[in-house]
Amino acid sequence: MRRVEPGPGQESVWDYPRPPRAEAVRRRAVVTHAGTVVVDTDDLVRVLETSHPPTWYLPRTAFADGVLRPAQRRTVCEWKGTARYVDVVVPGAAPLEDIGWWYPEDDVSAVYPQLADRVALYPAPFDEITLDGERVEPQPGGFYGGWITADVVGPFKGAPGTWGW
């Protein structure tokens, strides 16, 4: 693994902290599935963790009515607590199952209260996710949900051979 030096206006994920830091930002995220805008918001919280592109959390209340459906899956993060998963359902399309996760206010760690009632999404299965108009690329692998844009450089954890980073 060789760290990529950031250029002007870029951040290296190798400068992000561990444990992760959550910060509110005003950028615009638009998520589209099957031709339907699922969410369009500029009320975002990004989680920054060493070796990962940012994971973006969007307010549950910003999603189109009826789009989020509770799923059965639960996972536990050592930093943030118990995540509950959601499916995204839009008319005329197969549901995207276990596509996002959120931390209810009563479950989220006291360290990350700004994540309560916000949903993070795996970007790969969507038609498109944009951040300030730039198309998001998914973090490598299927485990993590980071969003890669031109303002972050890696290498990024998630690809084969990176599990032990």
XYZ file of N, CA and C in Angstrom:
495
model
N 0.845 -1.177 0.000
C 0.000 0.000 0.000
C 0.891 1.240 0.000
N 0.635 2.127 -0.907
C 1.359 3.397 -0.973
C 0.342 4.534 -0.970
N 0.468 5.424 0.013
C -0.423 6.568 0.159
C -0.293 7.481 -1.060
N -1.437 7.913 -1.595
C -1.472 8.877 -2.687
C -1.442 10.268 -2.053
N -0.525 11.095 -2.488
C -0.448 12.463 -1.972
C -1.606 13.285 -2.538
N -2.340 13.981 -1.673
C -3.459 14.788 -2.169
C -2.984 16.017 -2.926
N -3.736 16.363 -3.943
C -3.483 17.594 -4.690
C -4.309 18.729 -4.113
N -4.285 19.868 -4.749
C -5.086 21.003 -4.281
C -6.574 20.628 -4.206
N -7.193 20.958 -3.088
C -8.615 20.686 -2.905
C -8.946 19.236 -2.596
N -7.936 18.399 -2.367
C -8.164 16.987 -2.062
C -7.770 16.670 -0.625
N -8.329 15.564 -0.138
C -7.985 15.013 1.173
C -7.500 13.587 0.967
N -6.533 13.172 1.758
C -6.123 11.769 1.769
C -6.881 11.060 2.879
N -7.434 9.905 2.550
C -8.129 9.133 3.576
C -7.155 8.637 4.642
N -5.881 8.713 4.363
C -4.867 8.302 5.338
C -4.612 9.393 6.366
N -5.198 10.560 6.171
C -5.139 11.628 7.173
C -6.385 11.637 8.055
N -7.358 10.800 7.752
C -8.572 10.711 8.561
C -8.248 9.978 9.870
N -9.017 10.261 10.923
C -8.698 9.711 12.249
C -9.225 8.290 12.480
N -8.729 7.703 13.524
C -9.257 6.462 14.080
C -9.173 6.610 15.577
N -10.270 6.582 16.319
C -11.628 6.299 15.858
C -12.142 7.395 14.915
N -13.206 7.044 14.183
C -13.735 7.965 13.178
C -14.252 9.273 13.778
N -14.325 10.280 12.917
C -14.898 11.579 13.274
C -16.134 11.797 12.407
N -17.184 12.320 13.016
C -18.402 12.681 12.276
C -18.509 14.200 12.256
N -18.829 14.742 11.070
C -18.954 16.190 10.962
C -20.078 16.555 10.012
N -20.848 17.555 10.430
C -21.923 18.073 9.586
C -21.310 18.923 8.477
N -21.830 18.781 7.270
C -21.363 19.562 6.128
C -22.566 19.979 5.281
N -22.414 21.068 4.555
C -23.450 21.525 3.624
C -22.977 21.249 2.212
N -23.271 20.050 1.756
C -23.057 19.670 0.369
C -24.364 19.038 -0.085
N -24.570 18.946 -1.382
C -25.851 18.423 -1.880
C -25.672 17.010 -2.402
N -26.462 16.093 -1.852
C -26.502 14.709 -2.316
C -27.852 14.453 -2.969
N -27.804 13.832 -4.158
C -29.019 13.432 -4.871
C -28.869 11.951 -5.199
N -29.848 11.168 -4.771
C -29.830 9.717 -4.972
C -31.006 9.349 -5.864
N -30.713 8.614 -6.955
C -31.740 8.233 -7.916
C -31.747 6.719 -8.090
N -32.962 6.136 -8.096
C -33.129 4.707 -8.359
C -34.337 4.521 -9.269
N -34.143 3.782 -10.344
C -35.212 3.481 -11.299
C -35.907 4.752 -11.769
N -35.111 5.798 -11.999
C -35.656 7.053 -12.501
C -36.347 7.907 -11.461
N -36.351 7.477 -10.203
C -37.009 8.212 -9.128
C -35.964 8.839 -8.218
N -36.129 10.110 -7.905
C -35.260 10.741 -6.919
C -35.699 10.244 -5.541
N -34.816 9.494 -4.931
C -35.083 8.888 -3.628
C -34.867 9.915 -2.518
N -33.814 10.721 -2.660
C -33.519 11.761 -1.681
C -32.688 12.835 -2.365
N -32.954 14.079 -1.977
C -32.217 15.242 -2.469
C -32.078 16.159 -1.261
N -30.858 16.276 -0.726
C -30.667 17.043 0.497
C -29.288 17.670 0.546
N -29.201 18.777 1.282
C -27.897 19.373 1.554
C -27.590 19.335 3.052
N -28.334 18.532 3.780
C -28.151 18.352 5.220
C -27.441 17.013 5.428
N -26.107 17.040 5.417
C -25.323 15.803 5.451
C -24.390 15.763 6.652
N -24.105 14.557 7.082
C -23.043 14.304 8.053
C -22.133 13.283 7.406
N -20.830 13.576 7.422
C -19.889 12.605 6.868
C -19.056 12.037 7.999
N -18.787 10.733 7.867
C -17.939 10.043 8.836
C -16.611 9.773 8.148
N -15.551 10.209 8.806
C -14.199 10.085 8.266
C -13.417 9.095 9.119
N -12.912 8.054 8.473
C -12.144 7.024 9.175
C -10.943 6.641 8.324
N -9.814 6.480 8.982
C -8.568 6.140 8.302
C -8.786 5.050 7.272
N -8.306 5.269 6.077
C -8.291 4.354 4.925
C -9.626 4.207 4.203
N -10.646 4.934 4.618
C -11.969 4.832 4.005
C -12.385 6.157 3.370
N -12.969 6.116 2.173
C -13.612 7.339 1.696
C -14.769 7.670 2.640
N -15.183 8.913 2.699
C -16.247 9.282 3.633
C -17.526 8.468 3.423
N -18.168 8.169 4.544
C -19.506 7.600 4.534
C -20.450 8.752 4.846
N -21.449 8.923 3.998
C -22.355 10.070 4.099
C -23.689 9.643 4.692
N -24.142 10.384 5.688
C -25.406 10.107 6.363
C -26.395 11.210 6.027
N -27.575 10.793 5.552
C -28.625 11.693 5.091
C -29.819 11.578 6.043
N -30.520 12.665 6.314
C -31.650 12.589 7.248
C -32.749 11.658 6.728
N -33.239 10.813 7.603
C -34.350 9.916 7.211
C -35.537 10.723 6.713
N -35.754 11.892 7.298
C -36.904 12.719 6.926
C -36.768 13.323 5.533
N -35.575 13.307 4.942
C -35.377 13.879 3.601
C -35.727 12.897 2.487
N -35.885 11.625 2.814
C -36.203 10.619 1.798
C -37.655 10.763 1.362
N -37.910 10.463 0.100
C -39.282 10.498 -0.425
C -40.171 9.580 0.410
N -41.424 9.965 0.560
C -42.370 9.177 1.355
C -42.454 7.742 0.852
N -42.387 6.798 1.764
C -42.569 5.388 1.447
C -41.383 4.696 0.809
N -40.289 5.402 0.586
C -39.123 4.822 -0.088
C -38.321 3.901 0.829
N -38.208 4.275 2.094
C -37.443 3.461 3.039
C -38.345 2.427 3.695
N -37.896 1.191 3.671
C -38.630 0.092 4.300
C -37.695 -0.585 5.290
N -38.134 -0.787 6.530
C -37.275 -1.456 7.505
C -36.885 -2.856 7.020
N -35.643 -3.213 7.254
C -35.146 -4.549 6.922
C -34.815 -5.272 8.229
N -34.602 -6.563 8.150
C -34.315 -7.351 9.346
C -32.861 -7.268 9.791
N -31.963 -6.975 8.886
C -30.531 -7.018 9.176
C -30.139 -6.008 10.252
N -29.234 -6.432 11.118
C -28.622 -5.580 12.134
C -27.130 -5.887 12.145
N -26.316 -4.877 12.357
C -24.887 -5.075 12.560
C -24.452 -4.180 13.714
N -23.277 -4.466 14.231
C -22.754 -3.669 15.332
C -21.410 -3.085 14.925
N -21.272 -1.804 15.110
C -20.017 -1.096 14.884
C -19.401 -0.819 16.247
N -18.125 -1.087 16.369
C -17.464 -0.869 17.657
C -17.516 0.591 18.090
N -17.678 1.502 17.151
C -17.679 2.930 17.477
C -19.083 3.499 17.598
N -19.993 3.064 16.738
C -21.286 3.731 16.616
C -22.455 2.962 17.212
N -22.295 1.694 17.518
C -23.380 0.933 18.107
C -24.090 0.049 17.095
N -25.368 -0.214 17.338
C -26.147 -1.135 16.517
C -26.809 -0.411 15.356
N -26.505 -0.878 14.156
C -27.103 -0.317 12.950
C -28.314 -1.149 12.551
N -29.356 -0.475 12.158
C -30.540 -1.117 11.596
C -30.543 -0.821 10.106
N -30.921 -1.798 9.327
C -30.850 -1.659 7.869
C -32.207 -1.328 7.277
N -32.151 -0.782 6.072
C -33.357 -0.425 5.324
C -33.226 -0.919 3.895
N -34.367 -1.154 3.290
C -34.471 -1.396 1.858
C -34.948 -0.088 1.232
N -34.644 0.095 -0.038
C -35.193 1.222 -0.789
C -36.160 0.647 -1.815
N -37.380 1.149 -1.781
C -38.450 0.643 -2.635
C -39.043 1.804 -3.422
N -39.028 1.664 -4.750
C -39.690 2.650 -5.605
C -40.633 1.896 -6.547
N -41.734 2.521 -6.949
C -42.689 1.859 -7.825
C -42.047 1.384 -9.128
N -42.385 0.163 -9.532
C -41.945 -0.373 -10.806
C -40.538 -0.929 -10.833
N -39.881 -1.021 -9.683
C -38.507 -1.536 -9.635
C -38.375 -2.552 -8.513
N -37.448 -3.472 -8.694
C -37.153 -4.421 -7.616
C -36.575 -3.648 -6.436
N -36.931 -4.038 -5.220
C -36.383 -3.344 -4.055
C -34.872 -3.528 -3.963
N -34.201 -2.512 -3.469
C -32.782 -2.617 -3.139
C -32.728 -3.005 -1.664
N -32.432 -4.261 -1.415
C -32.509 -4.797 -0.050
C -31.215 -4.563 0.721
N -31.385 -4.238 2.015
C -30.253 -3.985 2.919
C -29.275 -2.979 2.315
N -29.792 -1.982 1.675
C -28.988 -1.019 0.918
C -28.496 0.145 1.771
N -29.077 0.310 2.930
C -28.680 1.404 3.804
C -28.823 1.023 5.256
N -28.220 1.827 6.111
C -28.295 1.560 7.541
C -28.405 2.879 8.289
N -28.933 2.785 9.510
C -29.121 3.965 10.340
C -28.994 3.578 11.798
N -28.784 4.589 12.623
C -28.644 4.396 14.058
C -29.748 5.166 14.756
N -30.741 4.445 15.282
C -31.809 5.141 16.008
C -31.227 5.898 17.204
N -31.902 6.961 17.595
C -31.397 7.807 18.670
C -31.111 7.019 19.942
N -31.937 6.024 20.249
C -31.730 5.264 21.478
C -30.589 4.250 21.370
N -30.074 3.990 20.153
C -29.003 3.016 19.968
C -27.646 3.630 19.665
N -27.624 4.829 19.123
C -26.365 5.410 18.670
C -25.502 5.779 19.880
N -24.216 5.563 19.714
C -23.261 5.872 20.767
C -23.327 7.345 21.128
N -23.060 7.651 22.366
C -23.021 9.038 22.816
C -21.939 9.823 22.085
N -20.979 9.126 21.500
C -19.895 9.781 20.772
C -20.384 10.333 19.431
N -21.437 9.751 18.869
C -21.920 10.146 17.537
C -23.414 10.498 17.531
N -23.853 11.394 18.398
C -25.289 11.697 18.424
C -25.785 12.329 17.130
N -24.902 12.956 16.350
C -25.320 13.597 15.102
C -25.726 12.576 14.034
N -25.480 11.278 14.270
C -25.881 10.240 13.310
C -27.292 9.717 13.557
N -27.876 10.054 14.685
C -29.215 9.552 15.008
C -30.200 9.941 13.907
N -30.967 8.962 13.467
C -32.012 9.151 12.456
C -31.473 9.633 11.114
N -30.252 9.248 10.792
C -29.666 9.507 9.477
C -29.334 8.172 8.832
N -29.469 8.116 7.526
C -29.263 6.886 6.767
C -28.023 7.021 5.893
N -27.170 5.999 5.945
C -26.044 5.881 5.025
C -26.424 4.851 3.971
N -25.948 5.040 2.749
C -26.327 4.164 1.639
C -25.096 3.591 0.946
N -25.188 2.325 0.563
C -24.201 1.736 -0.336
C -24.489 2.307 -1.728
N -23.542 2.954 -2.373
C -23.869 3.634 -3.627
C -23.975 2.743 -4.867
N -23.312 1.600 -4.898
C -23.192 0.828 -6.146
C -24.522 0.462 -6.813
N -25.534 -0.003 -6.086
C -26.757 -0.458 -6.780
C -27.668 0.639 -7.316
N -27.443 1.880 -6.926
C -28.317 2.960 -7.376
C -28.005 3.348 -8.814
N -29.009 3.885 -9.504
C -28.777 4.442 -10.842
C -27.666 5.471 -10.768
N -27.796 6.342 -9.765
C -26.804 7.407 -9.626
C -26.914 8.037 -8.248
N -25.764 8.349 -7.706
C -25.667 9.232 -6.538
C -24.691 10.320 -6.931
N -25.105 11.563 -6.709
C -24.200 12.677 -6.962
C -23.985 13.448 -5.670
N -22.798 14.017 -5.572
C -22.434 14.882 -4.458
C -21.965 16.188 -5.081
N -22.727 17.235 -4.850
C -22.469 18.531 -5.501
C -22.353 18.370 -7.017
N -23.188 17.519 -7.590
C -23.238 17.324 -9.032
C -22.242 16.314 -9.583
N -21.305 15.856 -8.781
C -20.323 14.866 -9.228
C -20.826 13.456 -8.928
N -20.751 12.598 -9.922
C -21.183 11.214 -9.736
C -20.252 10.505 -8.749
N -20.835 9.862 -7.755
C -20.111 9.137 -6.713
C -19.718 7.757 -7.228
N -18.523 7.331 -6.886
C -18.072 5.957 -7.145
C -18.101 5.199 -5.820
N -18.477 3.926 -5.845
C -18.526 3.166 -4.589
C -17.136 2.776 -4.093
N -17.006 2.680 -2.788
C -15.787 2.145 -2.187
C -15.618 0.708 -2.672
N -14.400 0.276 -2.939
C -14.192 -1.103 -3.419
C -14.741 -2.140 -2.433
N -15.119 -3.291 -2.977
C -15.653 -4.367 -2.142
C -17.112 -4.126 -1.823
N -17.718 -5.057 -1.128
C -19.137 -4.932 -0.823
C -19.433 -4.701 0.639
N -18.407 -4.521 1.464
C -18.629 -4.433 2.904
C -18.821 -3.002 3.384
N -18.025 -2.083 2.863
C -18.054 -0.697 3.332
C -18.902 0.158 2.399
N -19.366 1.295 2.899
C -20.263 2.142 2.126
C -19.730 3.508 1.797
N -18.410 3.661 1.675
C -17.844 4.961 1.378
C -18.168 5.435 -0.028
N -18.187 6.750 -0.190
C -18.432 7.390 -1.478
C -17.133 8.018 -1.951
N -16.684 7.646 -3.131
C -15.452 8.194 -3.679
C -15.800 9.304 -4.664
N -15.178 10.463 -4.432
C -15.301 11.609 -5.324
C -13.888 12.127 -5.601
N -13.787 13.082 -6.500
C -12.475 13.597 -6.905
C -11.729 14.287 -5.775
N -12.422 14.641 -4.701
C -11.743 15.352 -3.614
C -11.138 14.449 -2.546
N -11.197 13.130 -2.746
C -10.534 12.203 -1.814
C -9.619 11.263 -2.587
N -8.467 10.962 -1.984
C -7.507 10.037 -2.586
C -7.178 8.946 -1.582
N -6.732 7.807 -2.093
C -6.475 6.622 -1.284
C -5.017 6.276 -1.168
N -4.777 4.982 -1.236
C -5.690 3.902 -1.605
C -6.776 3.690 -0.547
N -7.870 3.052 -0.994
C -9.039 2.856 -0.167
C -9.145 1.408 0.291
N -9.484 1.233 1.555
C -9.740 -0.100 2.083
C -11.007 -0.661 1.444
N -11.044 -1.976 1.237
C -12.238 -2.637 0.721
C -11.947 -3.589 -0.413
N -10.909 -3.310 -1.192
C -10.548 -4.186 -2.312
C -9.891 -5.464 -1.762
N -9.829 -6.519 -2.555
C -9.168 -7.737 -2.103
C -7.737 -7.429 -1.624
N -7.399 -8.044 -0.494
C -6.074 -7.871 0.074
C -5.941 -6.697 1.041
N -7.031 -5.961 1.270
C -6.949 -4.781 2.145
C -7.597 -4.985 3.510
N -8.143 -6.147 3.751
C -8.898 -6.381 4.986
C -8.068 -6.070 6.231
N -6.785 -6.390 6.248
C -5.955 -6.211 7.419
C -5.362 -4.823 7.599
N -5.709 -3.874 6.735
C -5.142 -2.535 6.877
C -5.567 -1.903 8.163
